[in-house]
Each structure stands twice: as structure tokens, then as C-alpha cells.
PDB file of C-alpha atoms in Angstrom:
ATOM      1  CA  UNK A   1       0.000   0.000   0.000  1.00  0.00           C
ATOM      2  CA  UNK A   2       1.155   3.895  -0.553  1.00  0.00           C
ATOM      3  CA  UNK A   3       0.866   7.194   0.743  1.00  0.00           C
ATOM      4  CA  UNK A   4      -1.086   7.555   4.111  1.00  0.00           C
ATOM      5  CA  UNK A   5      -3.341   4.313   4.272  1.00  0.00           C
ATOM      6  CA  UNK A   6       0.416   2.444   3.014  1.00  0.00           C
ATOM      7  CA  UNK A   7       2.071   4.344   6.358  1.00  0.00           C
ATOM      8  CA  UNK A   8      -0.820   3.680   8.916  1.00  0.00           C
ATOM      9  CA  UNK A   9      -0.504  -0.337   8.334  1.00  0.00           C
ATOM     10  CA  UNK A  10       3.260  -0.011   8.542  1.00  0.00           C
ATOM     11  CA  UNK A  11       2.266   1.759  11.978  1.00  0.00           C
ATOM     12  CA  UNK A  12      -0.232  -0.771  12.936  1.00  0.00           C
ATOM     13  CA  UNK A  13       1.979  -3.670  11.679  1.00  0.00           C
ATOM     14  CA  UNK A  14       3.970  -4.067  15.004  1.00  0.00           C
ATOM     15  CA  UNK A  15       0.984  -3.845  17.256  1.00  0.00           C
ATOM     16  CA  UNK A  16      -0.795  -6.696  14.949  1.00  0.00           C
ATOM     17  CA  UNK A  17       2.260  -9.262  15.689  1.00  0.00           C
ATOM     18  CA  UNK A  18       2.235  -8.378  19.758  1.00  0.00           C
ATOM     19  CA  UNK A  19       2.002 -10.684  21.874  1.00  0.00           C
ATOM     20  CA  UNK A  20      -1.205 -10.586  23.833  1.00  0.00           C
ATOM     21  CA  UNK A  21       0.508  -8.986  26.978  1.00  0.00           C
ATOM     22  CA  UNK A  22       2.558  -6.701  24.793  1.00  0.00           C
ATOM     23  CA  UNK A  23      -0.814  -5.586  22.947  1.00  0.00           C
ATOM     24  CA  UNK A  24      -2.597  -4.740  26.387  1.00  0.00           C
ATOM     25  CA  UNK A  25       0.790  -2.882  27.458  1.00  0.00           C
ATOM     26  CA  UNK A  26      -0.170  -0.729  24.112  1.00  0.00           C
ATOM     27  CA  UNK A  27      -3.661   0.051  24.872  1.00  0.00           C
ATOM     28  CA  UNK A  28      -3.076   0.786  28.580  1.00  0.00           C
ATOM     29  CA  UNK A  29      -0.436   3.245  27.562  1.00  0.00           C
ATOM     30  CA  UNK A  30      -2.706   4.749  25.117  1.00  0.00           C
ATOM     31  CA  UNK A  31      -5.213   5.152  27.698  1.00  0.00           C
ATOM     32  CA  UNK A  32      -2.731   6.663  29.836  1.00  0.00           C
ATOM     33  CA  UNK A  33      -1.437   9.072  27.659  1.00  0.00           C
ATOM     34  CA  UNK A  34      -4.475  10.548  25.833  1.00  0.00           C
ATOM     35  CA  UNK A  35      -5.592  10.759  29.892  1.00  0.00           C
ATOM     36  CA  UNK A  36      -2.275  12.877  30.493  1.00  0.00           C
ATOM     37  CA  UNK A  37      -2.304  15.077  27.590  1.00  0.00           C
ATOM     38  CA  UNK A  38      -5.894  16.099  29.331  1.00  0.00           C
ATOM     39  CA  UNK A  39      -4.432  16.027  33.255  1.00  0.00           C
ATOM     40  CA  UNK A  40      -1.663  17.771  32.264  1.00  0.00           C
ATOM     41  CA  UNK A  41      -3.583  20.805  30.142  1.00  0.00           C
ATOM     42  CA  UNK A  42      -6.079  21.599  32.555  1.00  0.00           C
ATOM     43  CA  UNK A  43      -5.220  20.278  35.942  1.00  0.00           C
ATOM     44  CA  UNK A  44      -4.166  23.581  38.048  1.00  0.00           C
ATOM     45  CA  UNK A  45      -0.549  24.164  38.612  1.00  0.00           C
ATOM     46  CA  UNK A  46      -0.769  23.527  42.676  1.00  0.00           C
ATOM     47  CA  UNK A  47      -2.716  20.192  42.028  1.00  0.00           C
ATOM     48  CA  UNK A  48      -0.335  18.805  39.176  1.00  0.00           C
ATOM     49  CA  UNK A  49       2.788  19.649  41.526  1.00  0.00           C
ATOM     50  CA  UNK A  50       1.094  17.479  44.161  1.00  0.00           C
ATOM     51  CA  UNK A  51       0.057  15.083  41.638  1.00  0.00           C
ATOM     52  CA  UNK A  52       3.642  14.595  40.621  1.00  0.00           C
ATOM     53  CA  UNK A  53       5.220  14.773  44.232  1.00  0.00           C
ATOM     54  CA  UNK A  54       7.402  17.738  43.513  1.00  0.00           C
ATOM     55  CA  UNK A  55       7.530  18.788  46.607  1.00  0.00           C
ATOM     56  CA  UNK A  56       8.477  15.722  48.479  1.00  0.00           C
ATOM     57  CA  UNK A  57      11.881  15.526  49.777  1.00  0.00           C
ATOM     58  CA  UNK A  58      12.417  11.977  51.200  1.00  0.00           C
ATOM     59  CA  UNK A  59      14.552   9.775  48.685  1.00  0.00           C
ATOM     60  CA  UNK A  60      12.837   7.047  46.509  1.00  0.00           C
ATOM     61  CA  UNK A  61      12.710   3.577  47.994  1.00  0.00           C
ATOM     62  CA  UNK A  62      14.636   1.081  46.806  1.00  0.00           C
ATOM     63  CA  UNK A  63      12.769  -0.797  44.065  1.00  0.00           C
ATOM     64  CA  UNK A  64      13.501  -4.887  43.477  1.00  0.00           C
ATOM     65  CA  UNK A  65      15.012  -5.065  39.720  1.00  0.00           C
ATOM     66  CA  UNK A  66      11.876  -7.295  38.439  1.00  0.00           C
ATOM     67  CA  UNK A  67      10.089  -4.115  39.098  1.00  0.00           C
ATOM     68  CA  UNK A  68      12.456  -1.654  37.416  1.00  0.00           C
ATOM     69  CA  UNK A  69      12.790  -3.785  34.292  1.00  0.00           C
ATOM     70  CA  UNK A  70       8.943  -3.689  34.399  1.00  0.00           C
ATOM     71  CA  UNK A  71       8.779   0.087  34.629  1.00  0.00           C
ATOM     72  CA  UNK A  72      11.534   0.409  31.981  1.00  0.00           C
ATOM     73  CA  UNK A  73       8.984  -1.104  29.929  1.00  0.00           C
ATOM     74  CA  UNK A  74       6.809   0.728  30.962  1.00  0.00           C
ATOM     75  CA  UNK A  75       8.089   3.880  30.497  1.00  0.00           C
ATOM     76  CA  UNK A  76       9.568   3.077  26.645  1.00  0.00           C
ATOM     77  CA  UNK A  77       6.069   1.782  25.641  1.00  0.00           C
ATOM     78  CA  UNK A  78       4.731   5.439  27.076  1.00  0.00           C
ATOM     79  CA  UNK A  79       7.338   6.742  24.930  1.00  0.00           C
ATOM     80  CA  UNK A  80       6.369   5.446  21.503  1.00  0.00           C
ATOM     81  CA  UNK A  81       2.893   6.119  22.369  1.00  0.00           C
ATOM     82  CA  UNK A  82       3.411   9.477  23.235  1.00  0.00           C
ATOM     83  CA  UNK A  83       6.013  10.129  19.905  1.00  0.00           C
ATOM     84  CA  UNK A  84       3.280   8.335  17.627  1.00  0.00           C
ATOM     85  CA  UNK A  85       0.517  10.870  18.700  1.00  0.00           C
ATOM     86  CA  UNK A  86       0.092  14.716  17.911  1.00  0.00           C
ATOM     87  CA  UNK A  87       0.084  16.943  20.920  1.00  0.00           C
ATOM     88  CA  UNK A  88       1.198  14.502  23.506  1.00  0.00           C
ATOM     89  CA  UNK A  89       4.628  14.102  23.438  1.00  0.00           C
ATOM     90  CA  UNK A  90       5.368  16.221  26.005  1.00  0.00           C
ATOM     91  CA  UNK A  91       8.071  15.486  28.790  1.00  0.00           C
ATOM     92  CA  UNK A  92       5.681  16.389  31.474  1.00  0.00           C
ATOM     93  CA  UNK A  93       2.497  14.221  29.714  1.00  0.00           C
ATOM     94  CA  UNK A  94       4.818  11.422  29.298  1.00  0.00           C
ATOM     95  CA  UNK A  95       5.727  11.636  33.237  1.00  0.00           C
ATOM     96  CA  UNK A  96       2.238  11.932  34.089  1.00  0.00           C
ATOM     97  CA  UNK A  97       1.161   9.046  32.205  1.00  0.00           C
ATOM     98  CA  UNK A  98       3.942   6.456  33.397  1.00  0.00           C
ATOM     99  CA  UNK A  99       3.043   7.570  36.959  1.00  0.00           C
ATOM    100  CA  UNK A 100      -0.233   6.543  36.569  1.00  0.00           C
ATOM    101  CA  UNK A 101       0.713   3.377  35.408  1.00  0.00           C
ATOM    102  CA  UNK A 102       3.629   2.529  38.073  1.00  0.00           C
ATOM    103  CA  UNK A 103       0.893   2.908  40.445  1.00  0.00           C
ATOM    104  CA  UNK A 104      -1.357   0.856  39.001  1.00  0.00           C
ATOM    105  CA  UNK A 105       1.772  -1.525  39.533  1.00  0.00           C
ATOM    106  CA  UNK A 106       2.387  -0.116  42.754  1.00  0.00           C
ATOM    107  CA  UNK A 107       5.968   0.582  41.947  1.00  0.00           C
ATOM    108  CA  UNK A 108       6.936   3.178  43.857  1.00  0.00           C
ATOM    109  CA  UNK A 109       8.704   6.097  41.278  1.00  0.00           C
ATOM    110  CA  UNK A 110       9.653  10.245  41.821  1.00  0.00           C
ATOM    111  CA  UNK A 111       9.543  12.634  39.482  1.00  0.00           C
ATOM    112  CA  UNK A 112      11.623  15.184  39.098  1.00  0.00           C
ATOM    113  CA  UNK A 113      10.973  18.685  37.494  1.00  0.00           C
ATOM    114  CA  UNK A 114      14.686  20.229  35.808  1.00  0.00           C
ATOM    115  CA  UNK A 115      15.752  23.765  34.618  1.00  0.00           C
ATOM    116  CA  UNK A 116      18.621  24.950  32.196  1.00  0.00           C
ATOM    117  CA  UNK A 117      19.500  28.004  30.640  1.00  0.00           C
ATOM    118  CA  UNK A 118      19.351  26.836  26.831  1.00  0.00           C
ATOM    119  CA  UNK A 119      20.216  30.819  25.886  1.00  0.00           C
ATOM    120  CA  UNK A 120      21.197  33.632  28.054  1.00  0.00           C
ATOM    121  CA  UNK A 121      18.206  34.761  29.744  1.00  0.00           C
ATOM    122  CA  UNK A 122      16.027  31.892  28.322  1.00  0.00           C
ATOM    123  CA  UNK A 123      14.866  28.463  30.343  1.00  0.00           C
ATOM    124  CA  UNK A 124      14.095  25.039  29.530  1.00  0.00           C
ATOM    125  CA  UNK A 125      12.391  22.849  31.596  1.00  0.00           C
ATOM    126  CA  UNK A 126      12.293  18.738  31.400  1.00  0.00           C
ATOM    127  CA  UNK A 127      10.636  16.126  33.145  1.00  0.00           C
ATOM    128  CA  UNK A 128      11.501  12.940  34.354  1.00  0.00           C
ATOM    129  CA  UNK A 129      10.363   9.891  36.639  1.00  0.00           C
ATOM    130  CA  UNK A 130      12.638   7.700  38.783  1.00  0.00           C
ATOM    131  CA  UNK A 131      12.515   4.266  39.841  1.00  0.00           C
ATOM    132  CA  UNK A 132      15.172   3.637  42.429  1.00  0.00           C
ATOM    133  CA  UNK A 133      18.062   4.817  40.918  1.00  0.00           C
ATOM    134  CA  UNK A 134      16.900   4.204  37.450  1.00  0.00           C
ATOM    135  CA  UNK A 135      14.968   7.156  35.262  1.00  0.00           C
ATOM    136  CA  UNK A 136      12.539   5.544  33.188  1.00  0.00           C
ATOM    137  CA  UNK A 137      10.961   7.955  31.721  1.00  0.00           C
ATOM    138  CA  UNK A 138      12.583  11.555  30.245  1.00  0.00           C
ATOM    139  CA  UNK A 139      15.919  10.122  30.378  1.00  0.00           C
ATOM    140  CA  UNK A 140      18.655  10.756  29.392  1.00  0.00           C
ATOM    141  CA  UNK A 141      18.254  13.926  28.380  1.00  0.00           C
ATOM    142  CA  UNK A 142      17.737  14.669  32.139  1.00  0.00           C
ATOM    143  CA  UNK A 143      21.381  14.979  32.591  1.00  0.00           C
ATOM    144  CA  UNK A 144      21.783  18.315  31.507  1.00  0.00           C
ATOM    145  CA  UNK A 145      18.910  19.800  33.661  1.00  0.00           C
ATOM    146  CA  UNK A 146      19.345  20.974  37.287  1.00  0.00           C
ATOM    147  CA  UNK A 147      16.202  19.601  39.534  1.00  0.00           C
ATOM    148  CA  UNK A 148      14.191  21.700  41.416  1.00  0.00           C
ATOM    149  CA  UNK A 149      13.806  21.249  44.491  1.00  0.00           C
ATOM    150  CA  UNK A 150      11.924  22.618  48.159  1.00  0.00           C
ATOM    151  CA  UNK A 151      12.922  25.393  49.362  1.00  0.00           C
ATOM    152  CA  UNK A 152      13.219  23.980  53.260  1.00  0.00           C
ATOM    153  CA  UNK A 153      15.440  26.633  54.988  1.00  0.00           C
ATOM    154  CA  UNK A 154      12.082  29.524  55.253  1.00  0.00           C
ATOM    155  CA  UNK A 155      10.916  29.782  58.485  1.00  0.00           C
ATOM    156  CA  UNK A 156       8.478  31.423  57.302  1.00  0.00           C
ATOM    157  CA  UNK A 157       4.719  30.827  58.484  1.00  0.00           C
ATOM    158  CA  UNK A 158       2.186  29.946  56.149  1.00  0.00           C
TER     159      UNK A 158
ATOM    160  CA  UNK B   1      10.516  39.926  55.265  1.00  0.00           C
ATOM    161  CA  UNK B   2      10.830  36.112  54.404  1.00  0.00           C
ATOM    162  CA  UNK B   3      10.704  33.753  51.656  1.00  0.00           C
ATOM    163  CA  UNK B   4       7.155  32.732  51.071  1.00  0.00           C
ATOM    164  CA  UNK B   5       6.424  28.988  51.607  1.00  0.00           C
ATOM    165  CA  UNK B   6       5.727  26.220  48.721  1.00  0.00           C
ATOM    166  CA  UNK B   7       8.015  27.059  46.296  1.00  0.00           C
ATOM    167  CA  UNK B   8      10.764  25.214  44.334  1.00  0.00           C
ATOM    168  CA  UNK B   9      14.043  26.590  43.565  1.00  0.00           C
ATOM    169  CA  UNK B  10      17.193  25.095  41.159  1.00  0.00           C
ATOM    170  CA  UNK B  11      21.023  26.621  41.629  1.00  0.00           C
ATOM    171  CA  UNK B  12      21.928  27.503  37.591  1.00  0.00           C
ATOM    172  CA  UNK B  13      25.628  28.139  38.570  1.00  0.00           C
ATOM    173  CA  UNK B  14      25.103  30.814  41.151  1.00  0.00           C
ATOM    174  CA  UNK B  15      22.050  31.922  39.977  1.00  0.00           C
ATOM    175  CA  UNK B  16      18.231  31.125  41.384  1.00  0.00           C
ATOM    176  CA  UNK B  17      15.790  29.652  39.135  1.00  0.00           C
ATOM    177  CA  UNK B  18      12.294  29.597  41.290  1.00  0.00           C
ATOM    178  CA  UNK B  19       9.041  27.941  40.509  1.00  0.00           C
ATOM    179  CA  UNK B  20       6.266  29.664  42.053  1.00  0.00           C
ATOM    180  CA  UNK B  21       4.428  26.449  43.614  1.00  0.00           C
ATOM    181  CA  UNK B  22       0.763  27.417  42.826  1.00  0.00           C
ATOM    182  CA  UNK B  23       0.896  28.943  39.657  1.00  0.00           C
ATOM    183  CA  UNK B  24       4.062  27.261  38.049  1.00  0.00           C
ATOM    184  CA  UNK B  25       5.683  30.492  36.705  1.00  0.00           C
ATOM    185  CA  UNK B  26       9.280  30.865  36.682  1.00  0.00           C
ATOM    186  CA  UNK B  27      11.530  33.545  37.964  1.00  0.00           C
ATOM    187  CA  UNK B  28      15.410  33.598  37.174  1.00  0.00           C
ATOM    188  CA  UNK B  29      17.590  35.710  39.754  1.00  0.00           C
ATOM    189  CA  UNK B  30      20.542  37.098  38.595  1.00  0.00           C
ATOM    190  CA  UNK B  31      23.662  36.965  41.131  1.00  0.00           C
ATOM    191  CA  UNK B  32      22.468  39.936  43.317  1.00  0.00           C
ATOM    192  CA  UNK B  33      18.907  38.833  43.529  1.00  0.00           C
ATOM    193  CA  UNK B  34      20.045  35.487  44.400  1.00  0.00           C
ATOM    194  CA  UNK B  35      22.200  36.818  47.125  1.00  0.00           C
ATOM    195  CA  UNK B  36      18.872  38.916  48.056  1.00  0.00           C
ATOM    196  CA  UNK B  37      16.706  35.114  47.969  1.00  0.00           C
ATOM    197  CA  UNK B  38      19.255  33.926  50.254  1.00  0.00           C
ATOM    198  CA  UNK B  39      18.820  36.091  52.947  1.00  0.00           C
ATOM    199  CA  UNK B  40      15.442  35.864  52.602  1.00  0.00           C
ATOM    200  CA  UNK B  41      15.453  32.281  53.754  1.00  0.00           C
ATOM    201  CA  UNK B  42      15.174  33.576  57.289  1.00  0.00           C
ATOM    202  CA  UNK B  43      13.124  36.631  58.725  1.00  0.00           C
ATOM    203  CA  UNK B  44      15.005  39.547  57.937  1.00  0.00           C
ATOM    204  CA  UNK B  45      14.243  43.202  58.259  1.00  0.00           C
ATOM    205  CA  UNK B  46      14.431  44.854  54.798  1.00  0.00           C
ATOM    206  CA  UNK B  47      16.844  47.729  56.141  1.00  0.00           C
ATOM    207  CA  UNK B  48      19.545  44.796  57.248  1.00  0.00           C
ATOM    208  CA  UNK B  49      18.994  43.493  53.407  1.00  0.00           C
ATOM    209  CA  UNK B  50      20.213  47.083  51.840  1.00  0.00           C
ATOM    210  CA  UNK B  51      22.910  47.453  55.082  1.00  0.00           C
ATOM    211  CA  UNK B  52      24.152  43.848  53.825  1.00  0.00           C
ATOM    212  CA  UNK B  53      24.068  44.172  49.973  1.00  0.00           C
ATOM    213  CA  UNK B  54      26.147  47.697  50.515  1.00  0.00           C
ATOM    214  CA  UNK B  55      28.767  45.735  52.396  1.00  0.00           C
ATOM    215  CA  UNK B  56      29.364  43.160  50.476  1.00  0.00           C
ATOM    216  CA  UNK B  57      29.145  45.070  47.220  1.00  0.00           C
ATOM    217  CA  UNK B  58      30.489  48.327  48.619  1.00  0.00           C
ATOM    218  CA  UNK B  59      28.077  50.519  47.078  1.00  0.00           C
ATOM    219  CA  UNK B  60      29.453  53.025  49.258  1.00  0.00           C
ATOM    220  CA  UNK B  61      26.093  54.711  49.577  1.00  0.00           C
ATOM    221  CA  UNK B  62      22.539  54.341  48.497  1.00  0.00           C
ATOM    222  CA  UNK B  63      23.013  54.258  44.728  1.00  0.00           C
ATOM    223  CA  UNK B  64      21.469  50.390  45.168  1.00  0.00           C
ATOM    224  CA  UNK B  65      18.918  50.758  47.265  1.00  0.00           C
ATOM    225  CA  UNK B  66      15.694  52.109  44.806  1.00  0.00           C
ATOM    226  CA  UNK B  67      17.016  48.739  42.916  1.00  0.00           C
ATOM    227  CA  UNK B  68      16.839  46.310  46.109  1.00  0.00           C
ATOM    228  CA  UNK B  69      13.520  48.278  47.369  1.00  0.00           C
ATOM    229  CA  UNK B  70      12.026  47.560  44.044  1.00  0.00           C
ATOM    230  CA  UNK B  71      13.201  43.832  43.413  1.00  0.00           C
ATOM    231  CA  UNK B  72      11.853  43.437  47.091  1.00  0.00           C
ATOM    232  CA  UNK B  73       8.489  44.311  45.890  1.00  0.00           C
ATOM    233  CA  UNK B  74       8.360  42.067  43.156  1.00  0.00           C
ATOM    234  CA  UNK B  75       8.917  39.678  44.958  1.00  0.00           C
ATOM    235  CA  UNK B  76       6.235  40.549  46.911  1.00  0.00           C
ATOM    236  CA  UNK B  77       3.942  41.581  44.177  1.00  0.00           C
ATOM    237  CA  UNK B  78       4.675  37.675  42.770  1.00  0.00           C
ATOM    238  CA  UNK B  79       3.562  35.650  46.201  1.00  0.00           C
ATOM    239  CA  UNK B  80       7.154  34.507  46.325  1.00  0.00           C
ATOM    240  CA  UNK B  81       7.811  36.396  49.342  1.00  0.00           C
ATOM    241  CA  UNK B  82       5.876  37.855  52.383  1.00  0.00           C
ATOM    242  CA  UNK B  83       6.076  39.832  55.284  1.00  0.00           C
ATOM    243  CA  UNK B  84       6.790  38.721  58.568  1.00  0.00           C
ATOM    244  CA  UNK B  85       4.334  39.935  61.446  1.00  0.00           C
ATOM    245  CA  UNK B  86       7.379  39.225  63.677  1.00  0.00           C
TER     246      UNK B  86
END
């Protein structure tokens, strides 16, 4: 086949020889993305900092490796998904969405929300979700970004 | 004056990059306002701010302190700092 129709069966060509586990994997993660892309666009800043744990400041468990190969897969799956789509590639939708599945997995993950200065006077921002030691998701162009973090030394009262 | 409470900060060699924790909006402090952030992170009165800042950058005078005064209000202005009752 040619031209568009030839290009979505090459797309849907993988998917078709999945295994069944592999093919459920898919469809979650599409779930979980097009959910994201929403969460992410109109879920209020203070909520979608909570949501992601931004603010929490005790390290990540340690995670058996089973578990961290599993949300490896996870988080590559989310990936493709989130690359094949328009509008939801995002760093931040693809963090949200491989959250939401760790959880459903109850692996335990952090995210991470980074800054650089990509220009003088202009900022970047990336996100990125750990497991244990291991980012599976936003990596590894997290590297390059420094992580925000609390600000714990205010005595201030709120 | 203090640092108001919630927000996020990241060190961009020397300089302060906040995020405002409710509304997400980022603020990048150059070297002085930095400095200024810094000594926000306990109460401080705002006339020991301008005393400090013209030590340690020998203003010798007041030339700096319509800029401090004003970068003090933004800060203020953008919920990223508050007063202190005490």
C-alpha cells in the first residue's frame, strides 16, 4: 500500500504481531497518555505539583530489579505512544502518564521537574520519573537539567 | 521579610531559578537577587537586606537601594515572598 493508508498499516503492523501482553501494554499506555495530555492541560498548577510529588523531599525507595525492568517497559512503551501521537509528546504528559501506570503496579517512582538556561536569559524545563536509581521515563536527556527542588530553609509561616 | 512557603528553587551556577508552587511560573535571579533570595530564607528586616548588599558590594552609599527596594516588591507583588508579622 502507498501514501497515508500504506504508512498507517506499517504503523499498525507491530501492534498486529504483539504478543497478547505486549498488545494490552499498548492500549493501557494509550489510555494513559491521551488521559495525560488532558491532566496535564487543565489540571491547576498547585494540584499537578502534588500530583507529581514535587515537593516531596524523602529519597525514593529502593525498588527490586523485576520491578524496574517492568517500569523500563513501561516507560519506553509510554514513549512510543506518546512520539506516535500529535500533541502529547510532552516530557511532562509522558511523566504523568507512566506515573499513573507505576501505580497501578504499585511501583513506587519520583519525578523530578529540571531547569537549564538553553540561551542567556532563556529556560528550559524537562521532566523525568525515577525508579530507584533508574529514570525511566525523560531520560537521558535529564542529565543536563538541574532539579528543582523545596525550598526547606524559610521559616516562614504559612 | 521572608521567603514565602511552597516554592521550588534550582542553583543555575550561582544563579536562582524559582518555581512559584501554585501557579508554576518561573523567575530567574541574577547573582544579586540570588544573594537577596538567600537572605530571605530567614526573617530579615528589609533595612539589614540594603545594610548587607552595601557591604558586600560596597556601594558606598545608596546608589542600590531604589534597585533592592524595588526587586523586594516584586517579589512581593509575585507571592514569592511575604512579610513577617514578627
Amino acid at each position: 500500500m502507498s501514501g497515508l493508508g500504506g504508512l498507517a498499516v506499517r504503523s499498525l503492523r507491530p501492534v498486529l504481531r504483539a504478543d497478547l501482553p505486549t498488545k494490552a501494554l499498548i492500549v493501557e499506555a494509550l489510555l494513559a497518555v491521551l488521559w495525560a495530555s488532558l491532566v496535564a492541560r487543565l489540571t491547576p498548577w498547585r494540584r499537578l505539583a502534588g500530583r507529581l510529588d514535587l515537593k516531596m523531599t524523602e529519597p525514593p525507595p529502593n525498588v527490586a530489579v523485576d520491578r524496574i525492568v517492568t517500569a523500563v517497559h513501561v516507560g519506553r512503551m509510554v514513549r512510543r505512544i506518546a512520539n506516535a501521537l500529535v500533541g502529547t509528546n510532552s516530557c511532562l504528559v509522558q511523566a504523568i502518564a507512566v506515573r499513573w501506570m507505576l501505580r497501578c503496579r504499585g511501583i513506587p517512582c519520583r519525578s523530578a521537574l529540571g531547569v537549564r538556561q538553553s540561551a542567556p536569559g532563556r529556560l528550559e524545563s524537562h521532566a523525568w520519573v525515577r525508579v530507584g536509581d533508574v529514570v525511566v521515563s525523560g531520560g537521558p536527556q535529564h542529565r543536563v537539567f538541574i532539579p528543582f527542588e523545596p525550598d526547606t530553609s524559610t521559616r516562614s509561616r504559612s | 521579610m521572608v521567603r514565602g512557603p511552597g516554592h521550588l528553587s534550582a542553583n543555575l551556577d550561582g544563579d536562582i531559578v524559582l518555581m512559584h508552587g501554585d501557579n508554576g511560573r518561573y523567575f530567574m535571579l541574577d547573582t544579586i537577587g540570588s544573594r537577596i533570595w538567600e537572605l530571605l530564607g530567614e526573617p530579615i528586616a528589609v533595612s539589614t537586606v540594603l545594610e548587607s548588599l552595601g557591604q558586600e558590594y560596597e556601594t558606598g552609599g545608596t546608589d542600590h537601594e531604589d534597585d533592592t527596594l524595588a526587586f523586594l516588591q516584586e517579589l512581593l507583588d509575585a507571592d514569592l515572598a511575604q512579610l513577617d508579622p514578627h
